[in-house]
Each structure stands twice: as structure tokens, then as C-alpha cells.
């Protein structure tokens, strides 16, 4: 990415503050940014913040003689290697879909000869409205690239799709857009994440502390590297990463069925903390305390081992990666697990601390050829490094 340049159009949405972080992250990667701040965008972030971060003047006026004299709007629209719209509001998307050009941002979008990447951000109802959907389809047909929007809680308090993609997701998409094809282009990836819940009765279940963060980070990194990615997830409080197909499940048996349905895949990453056991019988009605204080006895039966099943099945992915969550003898257990489950690699992590639910992880990659110790890093970085390692592996074979 080093030496490339981006024209960033900042629309008027609460997510505009994330665009400041985006500029910073691009600068760290040696990408220069010129910014157009719309009138509405300037209600959310100040021209001074944008100018300080880009190190350039901020463009905001189509009808300014002095600006036109310095760099005309046509020249500006073509000055960068890529045009990025973040946040792409419903208004900006509509203008571009219809070819309106009544301010600097919309004029630049109509005049540019470069690829445009949009990161939509709006309320869920707006995103799901027929007109926004229509504009989205039109823009995609016209060759506009998209990152997000993600699911999650909105600034307005509602929940759903319409949150702007995170800066690191936008950067990864920009990287792919600038560099042509991602290293995992053409590869199909299946990732599982989160816990499974095994019902006891209509109101209770057995589960574990898995937050899903590591699996979601891996799925996001694989998608950002160009892989067509399916994420089968147990119940977690996370938004789907950008450009990932999310399949939500509850129990281990549902996770197995959804994973089998997602095959064939080139690579499987089993990051889910699958419950090893489930109650033998699920009570149809809520279990009640008895007057004689006899506690219910819950008999457990073993769940299918999804990793072992997929690793020995007919549609075995070329690269099968499992996790080993251990509290003791981490490496010995991981090495044994690799052969027992028929996996190619095992990512071993010590979960005796606050790894489950935390944002950082320290893992070891156990393969046929040995053990790689990775330093402690964020779960997002583990995801990116694993995606890069997978790309390397596919390049070799
Ligand atoms: N796994 C699975 N299906 C299960 C249990 C685990 O696919 N029913 C997968 C996990 O997703 C992980 C790997 O197997 O990739 C190892 O999980 P872990 O919980 O560490 O191992 P277990 O098989 O549960 O073994 P043990 O509890 O004895 O350590």
C-alpha cells in the first residue's frame, strides 16, 4: 500500500469519528489521504481534525474560486488511486446512484475515473428501506465496492444492520482494492466460533465462557485477504465481520449440520468452544424444585466431535485447523490433539487466565513440522497472522 493515495469522502453520520482513525491507520501504512468533508460531515468532525490527520487542506466547497484555482474538482476526483466514502450515508449513496452532482462530494463521485469503495453507515430502517436497497444494488452493478455495513447496536439505540465497518476492516478492503487480488482470492474458508448452548429445559442451558472474539477475528481476516468465508457461530454478542457470510446456530449438533452444509471448503478453522456434552434428555417443561429437596440429576451424553468428523469425512478441507483450549500441559495436549482429531494444524492456547472473553491471546501453532511460538498479541492480530500463514501454505501447495 505504501506510496498509494486515497481520496476520502466523509459523509454526515455519527460514524464519521471512525474516519479519523481510518486516516491514521492509512498513514501508518504509508498511504496519503486527501479528504472531502461534506457539509453534514462537518457537523460530526471538524475540518481542523481532518486537516491535522491528513496533513493536507480539507476540501469542502465546489463553488470556491480559490479552491478551483488550486485544484479543480475534476482533478481532485482523479488525484488518488482509490476513492473511499466513509461514512457513506443514505444521501451520498442515493446521489451517486442517480448521478446527482450538486456539491463537491457528489461531483467528485460522478467525475472520478477511479474505483469507489463505500462503507455505508445508517440506521437499520434506512438501510433496509426499499430505496436504499435499490441504490445499493445499482451502485454494485455500476462497479462500486462495498465494505459492511455490520450488524450491531446503533448510536440511536436500535439494533441491526447499518453500522459502519470498523477502520481495520476498511483498511483491509482498501488494501485488497489497491493491490488487486487478496492472497486468498479463490479460496473458500469455513470458520466456527463462539460457544454452543445445550438446553436442559426450556429456560436453562449448559455453555462456556467463549466470547467468539478469536473466531470472528479469524473469519474477518480471511475475508479481508480475499477468501469466500462462511462463519458458523454459536450465540455471541458480536457483529458479523465485513464480507463474511454468518450462519447462527445454538447447539453442537446444529453447528455440525451447518458446517457440513457449508462444505466444500479449502480451509476449516474450528475456533468454536463446542460443548463436549449435552443433557441426555431435554425436559419439555421447566424443571421445578421439589418439596422434598431432591435435586434433579442431569445425565450427560457426548456431543459429536465436529473437528474429528469433518477431518475424516469425504469432503475434508485441504487444510484443517483446530484449537486446543488447555489449562494444563498446553503443548503436550495440543500435539496429541492434532493426531487424535486428524487436524493439520492446532492453535494451542492457555485458557487458564482471562483469554476467554479477553482481547488478547498468546498462541502456539502446532503442525507436522513442529511448534511455532507466537508472541502475545491482540486477537485481531492473531487472526491476521493466521490468515497470512494460511495464504503462505496455499502458495506452497
Ligand atoms: N471440537 C469439536 N467438537 C467437539 C469438541 C471440540 O469440533 N465436540 C473442536 C474445537 O472446536 C477445537 C478442538 O476440537 O478446535 C479442540 O477443542 P478442545 O475443547 O480443546 O478439546 P476437546 O476435544 O474438548 O478435548 P478435551 O476437553 O479433552 O481437552
GROMACS .gro file of C-alpha atoms and ligand atoms in nm:
model
  426
    1UNK     CA    1   0.000   0.000   0.000
    2UNK     CA    2   0.300   0.225   0.066
    3UNK     CA    3   0.310   0.527  -0.163
    4UNK     CA    4  -0.056   0.499  -0.266
    5UNK     CA    5  -0.314   0.769  -0.213
    6UNK     CA    6  -0.680   0.774  -0.122
    7UNK     CA    7  -0.946   1.042  -0.168
    8UNK     CA    8  -1.166   1.005   0.139
    9UNK     CA    9  -1.517   1.148   0.132
   10UNK     CA   10  -1.651   1.189   0.484
   11UNK     CA   11  -2.030   1.199   0.490
   12UNK     CA   12  -2.256   1.322   0.768
   13UNK     CA   13  -2.304   1.036   1.010
   14UNK     CA   14  -2.214   0.965   1.369
   15UNK     CA   15  -1.961   0.709   1.237
   16UNK     CA   16  -1.757   0.999   1.093
   17UNK     CA   17  -1.537   0.988   1.403
   18UNK     CA   18  -1.415   0.644   1.292
   19UNK     CA   19  -1.291   0.802   0.969
   20UNK     CA   20  -1.033   0.993   1.170
   21UNK     CA   21  -0.898   0.661   1.295
   22UNK     CA   22  -0.909   0.535   0.935
   23UNK     CA   23  -0.687   0.824   0.818
   24UNK     CA   24  -0.441   0.745   1.097
   25UNK     CA   25  -0.426   0.376   1.011
   26UNK     CA   26  -0.374   0.453   0.642
   27UNK     CA   27  -0.093   0.694   0.729
   28UNK     CA   28   0.075   0.421   0.936
   29UNK     CA   29   0.077   0.208   0.622
   30UNK     CA   30   0.230   0.483   0.411
   31UNK     CA   31  -0.094   0.580   0.235
   32UNK     CA   32  -0.163   0.952   0.192
   33UNK     CA   33  -0.518   1.074   0.227
   34UNK     CA   34  -0.686   1.380   0.080
   35UNK     CA   35  -1.028   1.444   0.231
   36UNK     CA   36  -1.352   1.593   0.115
   37UNK     CA   37  -1.570   1.679   0.411
   38UNK     CA   38  -1.938   1.724   0.327
   39UNK     CA   39  -2.139   1.997   0.498
   40UNK     CA   40  -2.318   1.732   0.703
   41UNK     CA   41  -1.988   1.555   0.776
   42UNK     CA   42  -1.853   1.879   0.924
   43UNK     CA   43  -2.134   1.864   1.179
   44UNK     CA   44  -1.969   1.550   1.320
   45UNK     CA   45  -1.594   1.603   1.278
   46UNK     CA   46  -1.414   1.931   1.239
   47UNK     CA   47  -1.213   2.034   0.932
   48UNK     CA   48  -0.925   2.103   1.171
   49UNK     CA   49  -0.912   1.740   1.295
   50UNK     CA   50  -0.924   1.610   0.939
   51UNK     CA   51  -0.656   1.853   0.821
   52UNK     CA   52  -0.430   1.771   1.117
   53UNK     CA   53  -0.452   1.398   1.048
   54UNK     CA   54  -0.421   1.411   0.669
   55UNK     CA   55  -0.159   1.686   0.679
   56UNK     CA   56  -0.344   1.843   0.384
   57UNK     CA   57  -0.605   2.108   0.337
   58UNK     CA   58  -0.960   1.980   0.362
   59UNK     CA   59  -1.179   2.020   0.056
   60UNK     CA   60  -1.535   2.122   0.123
   61UNK     CA   61  -1.657   2.367  -0.135
   62UNK     CA   62  -1.744   2.314  -0.500
   63UNK     CA   63  -1.803   2.681  -0.567
   64UNK     CA   64  -1.485   2.825  -0.423
   65UNK     CA   65  -1.277   3.020  -0.671
   66UNK     CA   66  -0.960   2.984  -0.467
   67UNK     CA   67  -1.004   2.608  -0.432
   68UNK     CA   68  -1.079   2.565  -0.800
   69UNK     CA   69  -0.768   2.765  -0.882
   70UNK     CA   70  -0.551   2.543  -0.657
   71UNK     CA   71  -0.701   2.208  -0.759
   72UNK     CA   72  -1.016   2.180  -0.965
   73UNK     CA   73  -1.286   1.937  -0.862
   74UNK     CA   74  -1.224   1.716  -1.167
   75UNK     CA   75  -0.854   1.695  -1.091
   76UNK     CA   76  -0.929   1.628  -0.724
   77UNK     CA   77  -1.162   1.340  -0.815
   78UNK     CA   78  -0.884   1.173  -1.012
   79UNK     CA   79  -0.589   1.266  -0.794
   80UNK     CA   80  -0.593   0.948  -0.585
   81UNK     CA   81  -0.556   0.576  -0.657
   82UNK     CA   82  -0.889   0.500  -0.490
   83UNK     CA   83  -1.194   0.695  -0.375
   84UNK     CA   84  -1.329   0.587  -0.036
   85UNK     CA   85  -1.662   0.707   0.104
   86UNK     CA   86  -1.679   0.659   0.481
   87UNK     CA   87  -1.930   0.703   0.624
   88UNK     CA   88  -2.135   0.652   0.308
   89UNK     CA   89  -2.469   0.795   0.414
   90UNK     CA   90  -2.803   0.709   0.252
   91UNK     CA   91  -2.787   1.054   0.094
   92UNK     CA   92  -2.443   1.007  -0.064
   93UNK     CA   93  -2.538   0.660  -0.192
   94UNK     CA   94  -2.859   0.797  -0.343
   95UNK     CA   95  -2.676   1.086  -0.507
   96UNK     CA   96  -2.417   0.859  -0.663
   97UNK     CA   97  -2.678   0.604  -0.774
   98UNK     CA   98  -2.870   0.878  -0.953
   99UNK     CA   99  -2.570   1.075  -1.074
  100UNK     CA  100  -2.659   1.393  -0.886
  101UNK     CA  101  -2.381   1.649  -0.864
  102UNK     CA  102  -2.480   1.946  -0.653
  103UNK     CA  103  -2.189   1.962  -0.410
  104UNK     CA  104  -1.819   1.877  -0.409
  105UNK     CA  105  -1.858   1.518  -0.281
  106UNK     CA  106  -2.126   1.412  -0.531
  107UNK     CA  107  -1.950   1.593  -0.816
  108UNK     CA  108  -1.621   1.417  -0.737
  109UNK     CA  109  -1.803   1.081  -0.729
  110UNK     CA  110  -1.956   1.146  -1.070
  111UNK     CA  111  -1.633   1.281  -1.221
  112UNK     CA  112  -1.386   1.023  -1.093
  113UNK     CA  113  -1.224   0.766  -1.317
  114UNK     CA  114  -1.107   0.563  -1.016
  115UNK     CA  115  -1.268   0.275  -0.826
  116UNK     CA  116  -1.503   0.386  -0.549
  117UNK     CA  117  -1.527   0.196  -0.220
  118UNK     CA  118  -1.820   0.276   0.009
  119UNK     CA  119  -1.858   0.199   0.380
  120UNK     CA  120  -2.230   0.251   0.439
  121UNK     CA  121  -2.350   0.380   0.776
  122UNK     CA  122  -2.711   0.448   0.861
  123UNK     CA  123  -2.999   0.347   1.082
  124UNK     CA  124  -3.119  -0.010   1.028
  125UNK     CA  125  -3.460   0.100   0.897
  126UNK     CA  126  -3.294   0.332   0.648
  127UNK     CA  127  -3.055   0.057   0.537
  128UNK     CA  128  -3.342  -0.186   0.492
  129UNK     CA  129  -3.566   0.063   0.311
  130UNK     CA  130  -3.656  -0.029  -0.047
  131UNK     CA  131  -3.488   0.284  -0.187
  132UNK     CA  132  -3.158   0.231  -0.001
  133UNK     CA  133  -3.159  -0.132  -0.116
  134UNK     CA  134  -3.226  -0.025  -0.472
  135UNK     CA  135  -2.944   0.228  -0.465
  136UNK     CA  136  -2.708  -0.032  -0.314
  137UNK     CA  137  -2.790  -0.276  -0.596
  138UNK     CA  138  -2.749  -0.005  -0.861
  139UNK     CA  139  -2.411   0.101  -0.723
  140UNK     CA  140  -2.289  -0.260  -0.705
  141UNK     CA  141  -2.391  -0.307  -1.068
  142UNK     CA  142  -2.201   0.010  -1.154
  143UNK     CA  143  -1.887  -0.145  -1.006
  144UNK     CA  144  -1.878   0.034  -0.670
  145UNK     CA  145  -1.711  -0.177  -0.398
  146UNK     CA  146  -1.859  -0.209  -0.051
  147UNK     CA  147  -1.731  -0.292   0.294
  148UNK     CA  148  -2.001  -0.356   0.554
  149UNK     CA  149  -2.232  -0.239   0.690
  150UNK     CA  150  -2.204  -0.455   1.001
  151UNK     CA  151  -2.473  -0.574   1.238
  152UNK     CA  152  -2.482  -0.441   1.590
  153UNK     CA  153  -2.606  -0.175   1.822
  154UNK     CA  154  -2.654   0.167   1.662
  155UNK     CA  155  -2.581   0.508   1.805
  156UNK     CA  156  -2.957   0.571   1.801
  157UNK     CA  157  -3.017   0.275   2.035
  158UNK     CA  158  -3.165   0.042   1.775
  159UNK     CA  159  -3.007  -0.288   1.680
  160UNK     CA  160  -2.948  -0.430   1.333
  161UNK     CA  161  -2.754  -0.386   1.012
  162UNK     CA  162  -2.622  -0.039   0.925
  163UNK     CA  163  -2.317   0.012   1.147
  164UNK     CA  164  -2.016   0.132   0.954
  165UNK     CA  165  -1.741  -0.131   0.915
  166UNK     CA  166  -1.455  -0.091   1.162
  167UNK     CA  167  -1.148   0.108   1.048
  168UNK     CA  168  -0.930  -0.205   1.038
  169UNK     CA  169  -1.186  -0.375   0.812
  170UNK     CA  170  -1.197  -0.073   0.582
  171UNK     CA  171  -0.815  -0.065   0.569
  172UNK     CA  172  -0.803  -0.435   0.478
  173UNK     CA  173  -1.057  -0.379   0.199
  174UNK     CA  174  -0.864  -0.076   0.074
  175UNK     CA  175  -0.550  -0.289   0.071
  176UNK     CA  176  -0.722  -0.550  -0.144
  177UNK     CA  177  -0.873  -0.283  -0.371
  178UNK     CA  178  -0.534  -0.114  -0.417
  179UNK     CA  179  -0.326  -0.425  -0.453
  180UNK     CA  180  -0.562  -0.606  -0.686
  181UNK     CA  181  -0.633  -0.953  -0.562
  182UNK     CA  182  -0.607  -1.062  -0.198
  183UNK     CA  183  -0.369  -1.351  -0.129
  184UNK     CA  184  -0.664  -1.584  -0.057
  185UNK     CA  185  -0.868  -1.495  -0.365
  186UNK     CA  186  -1.042  -1.811  -0.493
  187UNK     CA  187  -1.011  -1.988  -0.157
  188UNK     CA  188  -1.321  -2.097   0.035
  189UNK     CA  189  -1.295  -2.080   0.413
  190UNK     CA  190  -1.519  -2.221   0.686
  191UNK     CA  191  -1.472  -2.086   1.037
  192UNK     CA  192  -1.661  -2.180   1.353
  193UNK     CA  193  -1.670  -1.957   1.659
  194UNK     CA  194  -1.827  -1.899   1.997
  195UNK     CA  195  -1.971  -2.143   2.246
  196UNK     CA  196  -2.254  -2.387   2.190
  197UNK     CA  197  -2.554  -2.395   2.419
  198UNK     CA  198  -2.701  -2.726   2.521
  199UNK     CA  199  -3.054  -2.694   2.657
  200UNK     CA  200  -3.154  -2.855   2.986
  201UNK     CA  201  -3.517  -2.743   2.984
  202UNK     CA  202  -3.699  -2.451   2.815
  203UNK     CA  203  -3.521  -2.194   3.032
  204UNK     CA  204  -3.177  -2.340   3.113
  205UNK     CA  205  -2.870  -2.446   2.920
  206UNK     CA  206  -2.510  -2.564   2.960
  207UNK     CA  207  -2.246  -2.345   2.793
  208UNK     CA  208  -1.897  -2.198   2.842
  209UNK     CA  209  -1.724  -1.860   2.859
  210UNK     CA  210  -1.623  -1.839   2.491
  211UNK     CA  211  -1.685  -1.486   2.355
  212UNK     CA  212  -1.629  -1.573   1.990
  213UNK     CA  213  -1.377  -1.287   1.951
  214UNK     CA  214  -1.090  -1.502   1.824
  215UNK     CA  215  -1.303  -1.690   1.569
  216UNK     CA  216  -1.466  -1.368   1.444
  217UNK     CA  217  -1.123  -1.206   1.407
  218UNK     CA  218  -1.002  -1.503   1.202
  219UNK     CA  219  -1.311  -1.501   0.978
  220UNK     CA  220  -1.274  -1.125   0.924
  221UNK     CA  221  -0.904  -1.159   0.839
  222UNK     CA  222  -0.966  -1.444   0.593
  223UNK     CA  223  -1.240  -1.244   0.419
  224UNK     CA  224  -1.018  -0.936   0.410
  225UNK     CA  225  -0.748  -1.148   0.242
  226UNK     CA  226  -0.999  -1.234  -0.030
  227UNK     CA  227  -1.131  -1.573   0.088
  228UNK     CA  228  -1.500  -1.650   0.041
  229UNK     CA  229  -1.575  -1.700   0.409
  230UNK     CA  230  -1.860  -1.869   0.596
  231UNK     CA  231  -1.870  -1.822   0.973
  232UNK     CA  232  -2.080  -2.069   1.172
  233UNK     CA  233  -2.128  -1.913   1.512
  234UNK     CA  234  -2.278  -2.011   1.843
  235UNK     CA  235  -2.457  -1.743   2.048
  236UNK     CA  236  -2.228  -1.441   2.099
  237UNK     CA  237  -2.271  -1.066   2.129
  238UNK     CA  238  -2.059  -0.978   1.825
  239UNK     CA  239  -2.140  -0.820   1.491
  240UNK     CA  240  -2.061  -1.017   1.176
  241UNK     CA  241  -1.722  -0.914   1.032
  242UNK     CA  242  -1.731  -0.740   0.694
  243UNK     CA  243  -1.784  -0.957   0.386
  244UNK     CA  244  -1.841  -1.277   0.587
  245UNK     CA  245  -2.148  -1.499   0.550
  246UNK     CA  246  -2.271  -1.555   0.905
  247UNK     CA  247  -2.474  -1.865   0.999
  248UNK     CA  248  -2.605  -1.859   1.355
  249UNK     CA  249  -2.654  -2.184   1.546
  250UNK     CA  250  -2.716  -2.280   1.907
  251UNK     CA  251  -2.621  -2.641   1.981
  252UNK     CA  252  -2.323  -2.857   1.884
  253UNK     CA  253  -2.539  -3.074   1.664
  254UNK     CA  254  -2.669  -2.765   1.480
  255UNK     CA  255  -2.310  -2.644   1.441
  256UNK     CA  256  -2.210  -2.976   1.286
  257UNK     CA  257  -2.506  -2.970   1.044
  258UNK     CA  258  -2.443  -2.605   0.943
  259UNK     CA  259  -2.070  -2.674   0.896
  260UNK     CA  260  -2.138  -2.980   0.680
  261UNK     CA  261  -2.382  -2.775   0.474
  262UNK     CA  262  -2.110  -2.511   0.416
  263UNK     CA  263  -1.869  -2.764   0.262
  264UNK     CA  264  -1.681  -2.795   0.033
  265UNK     CA  265  -1.417  -2.557   0.165
  266UNK     CA  266  -1.041  -2.532   0.118
  267UNK     CA  267  -0.969  -2.445   0.478
  268UNK     CA  268  -1.154  -2.515   0.804
  269UNK     CA  269  -1.075  -2.324   1.122
  270UNK     CA  270  -1.256  -2.474   1.422
  271UNK     CA  271  -1.228  -2.193   1.676
  272UNK     CA  272  -1.562  -2.273   1.842
  273UNK     CA  273  -1.566  -2.391   2.202
  274UNK     CA  274  -1.804  -2.677   2.133
  275UNK     CA  275  -1.973  -2.820   2.443
  276UNK     CA  276  -1.835  -3.172   2.487
  277UNK     CA  277  -2.157  -3.296   2.647
  278UNK     CA  278  -2.529  -3.225   2.635
  279UNK     CA  279  -2.811  -3.330   2.863
  280UNK     CA  280  -2.939  -3.671   2.763
  281UNK     CA  281  -3.299  -3.558   2.787
  282UNK     CA  282  -3.427  -3.202   2.735
  283UNK     CA  283  -3.723  -3.153   2.971
  284UNK     CA  284  -4.031  -3.025   2.791
  285UNK     CA  285  -4.131  -2.805   3.081
  286UNK     CA  286  -3.926  -2.610   3.329
  287UNK     CA  287  -3.772  -2.829   3.599
  288UNK     CA  288  -3.921  -2.732   3.936
  289UNK     CA  289  -3.780  -2.758   4.285
  290UNK     CA  290  -3.941  -3.047   4.464
  291UNK     CA  291  -4.075  -3.009   4.817
  292UNK     CA  292  -3.851  -3.291   4.944
  293UNK     CA  293  -3.543  -3.105   4.819
  294UNK     CA  294  -3.429  -3.378   4.585
  295UNK     CA  295  -3.211  -3.212   4.323
  296UNK     CA  296  -3.258  -3.314   3.960
  297UNK     CA  297  -2.997  -3.541   3.814
  298UNK     CA  298  -2.884  -3.432   3.467
  299UNK     CA  299  -2.732  -3.717   3.273
  300UNK     CA  300  -2.492  -3.606   3.003
  301UNK     CA  301  -2.420  -3.769   2.670
  302UNK     CA  302  -2.127  -3.689   2.445
  303UNK     CA  303  -2.172  -3.443   2.158
  304UNK     CA  304  -2.035  -3.525   1.814
  305UNK     CA  305  -1.677  -3.407   1.766
  306UNK     CA  306  -1.719  -3.164   1.477
  307UNK     CA  307  -1.348  -3.127   1.404
  308UNK     CA  308  -1.282  -3.502   1.401
  309UNK     CA  309  -1.596  -3.564   1.193
  310UNK     CA  310  -1.509  -3.305   0.926
  311UNK     CA  311  -1.140  -3.405   0.924
  312UNK     CA  312  -1.225  -3.768   0.849
  313UNK     CA  313  -1.521  -3.702   0.615
  314UNK     CA  314  -1.534  -3.733   0.237
  315UNK     CA  315  -1.531  -3.355   0.182
  316UNK     CA  316  -1.226  -3.295   0.405
  317UNK     CA  317  -1.090  -2.941   0.352
  318UNK     CA  318  -0.730  -2.931   0.226
  319UNK     CA  319  -0.620  -2.756   0.544
  320UNK     CA  320  -0.790  -2.846   0.873
  321UNK     CA  321  -0.707  -2.625   1.170
  322UNK     CA  322  -0.830  -2.693   1.522
  323UNK     CA  323  -0.785  -2.512   1.851
  324UNK     CA  324  -0.673  -2.659   2.177
  325UNK     CA  325  -0.800  -2.472   2.476
  326UNK     CA  326  -0.596  -2.600   2.766
  327UNK     CA  327  -0.540  -2.507   3.125
  328UNK     CA  328  -0.252  -2.754   3.185
  329UNK     CA  329   0.027  -2.912   2.977
  330UNK     CA  330  -0.073  -2.690   2.684
  331UNK     CA  331   0.176  -2.812   2.425
  332UNK     CA  332   0.170  -3.185   2.504
  333UNK     CA  333  -0.209  -3.183   2.492
  334UNK     CA  334  -0.211  -2.986   2.168
  335UNK     CA  335   0.034  -3.220   1.997
  336UNK     CA  336  -0.176  -3.522   2.100
  337UNK     CA  337  -0.498  -3.349   1.993
  338UNK     CA  338  -0.360  -3.283   1.644
  339UNK     CA  339  -0.319  -3.654   1.569
  340UNK     CA  340  -0.625  -3.766   1.762
  341UNK     CA  341  -0.856  -3.532   1.573
  342UNK     CA  342  -0.689  -3.564   1.231
  343UNK     CA  343  -0.611  -3.191   1.207
  344UNK     CA  344  -0.321  -3.045   1.008
  345UNK     CA  345  -0.258  -2.760   1.249
  346UNK     CA  346  -0.361  -2.697   1.608
  347UNK     CA  347  -0.362  -2.348   1.754
  348UNK     CA  348  -0.288  -2.408   2.118
  349UNK     CA  349  -0.376  -2.153   2.380
  350UNK     CA  350  -0.360  -2.145   2.754
  351UNK     CA  351  -0.708  -2.051   2.876
  352UNK     CA  352  -0.628  -2.058   3.247
  353UNK     CA  353  -0.601  -1.672   3.251
  354UNK     CA  354  -0.856  -1.428   3.106
  355UNK     CA  355  -0.818  -1.536   2.741
  356UNK     CA  356  -1.184  -1.635   2.718
  357UNK     CA  357  -1.367  -1.307   2.673
  358UNK     CA  358  -1.045  -1.100   2.663
  359UNK     CA  359  -0.900  -0.912   2.365
  360UNK     CA  360  -0.551  -1.060   2.369
  361UNK     CA  361  -0.416  -1.405   2.309
  362UNK     CA  362  -0.089  -1.595   2.316
  363UNK     CA  363  -0.091  -1.900   2.094
  364UNK     CA  364   0.136  -2.170   1.955
  365UNK     CA  365   0.093  -2.315   1.608
  366UNK     CA  366   0.142  -2.692   1.620
  367UNK     CA  367   0.194  -2.859   1.283
  368UNK     CA  368   0.353  -3.175   1.150
  369UNK     CA  369   0.685  -2.996   1.123
  370UNK     CA  370   0.700  -2.850   1.472
  371UNK     CA  371   0.576  -2.581   1.705
  372UNK     CA  372   0.578  -2.207   1.635
  373UNK     CA  373   0.551  -1.985   1.943
  374UNK     CA  374   0.373  -1.660   1.863
  375UNK     CA  375   0.420  -1.362   2.095
  376UNK     CA  376   0.122  -1.225   2.284
  377UNK     CA  377  -0.088  -1.002   2.058
  378UNK     CA  378  -0.446  -0.888   2.008
  379UNK     CA  379  -0.698  -1.141   1.883
  380UNK     CA  380  -0.731  -0.929   1.566
  381UNK     CA  381  -0.357  -0.963   1.509
  382UNK     CA  382  -0.372  -1.341   1.569
  383UNK     CA  383  -0.646  -1.350   1.302
  384UNK     CA  384  -0.438  -1.151   1.052
  385UNK     CA  385  -0.126  -1.359   1.117
  386UNK     CA  386  -0.315  -1.685   1.079
  387UNK     CA  387  -0.469  -1.564   0.751
  388UNK     CA  388  -0.120  -1.476   0.625
  389UNK     CA  389   0.013  -1.820   0.735
  390UNK     CA  390  -0.276  -1.992   0.555
  391UNK     CA  391  -0.204  -1.791   0.238
  392UNK     CA  392   0.161  -1.896   0.259
  393UNK     CA  393   0.059  -2.261   0.295
  394UNK     CA  394  -0.165  -2.248  -0.012
  395UNK     CA  395   0.109  -2.081  -0.212
  396UNK     CA  396   0.342  -2.371  -0.134
  397UNK     CA  397   0.098  -2.649  -0.221
  398LIG     N1  398  -1.420  -2.962   1.900
  398LIG     C1  399  -1.517  -3.007   1.813
  398LIG     N2  400  -1.624  -3.076   1.860
  398LIG     C2  401  -1.636  -3.104   1.992
  398LIG     C3  402  -1.534  -3.060   2.081
  398LIG     C4  403  -1.427  -2.988   2.031
  398LIG     O1  404  -1.507  -2.981   1.694
  398LIG     N3  405  -1.740  -3.172   2.033
  398LIG     C5  406  -1.303  -2.891   1.844
  398LIG     C6  407  -1.286  -2.749   1.893
  398LIG     O2  408  -1.353  -2.658   1.809
  398LIG     C7  409  -1.135  -2.730   1.884
  398LIG     C8  410  -1.082  -2.869   1.910
  398LIG     O3  411  -1.188  -2.959   1.883
  398LIG     O4  412  -1.095  -2.692   1.757
  398LIG     C9  413  -1.032  -2.891   2.048
  398LIG     O5  414  -1.125  -2.849   2.143
  398LIG     P1  415  -1.096  -2.866   2.299
  398LIG     O6  416  -1.213  -2.819   2.375
  398LIG     O7  417  -0.962  -2.807   2.328
  398LIG     O8  418  -1.077  -3.023   2.309
  398LIG     P2  419  -1.175  -3.137   2.343
  398LIG     O9  420  -1.199  -3.221   2.223
  398LIG    O10  421  -1.295  -3.083   2.408
  398LIG    O11  422  -1.086  -3.223   2.441
  398LIG     P3  423  -1.064  -3.205   2.599
  398LIG    O12  424  -1.187  -3.142   2.651
  398LIG    O13  425  -1.041  -3.341   2.645
  398LIG    O14  426  -0.943  -3.118   2.611
   0.00000   0.00000   0.00000
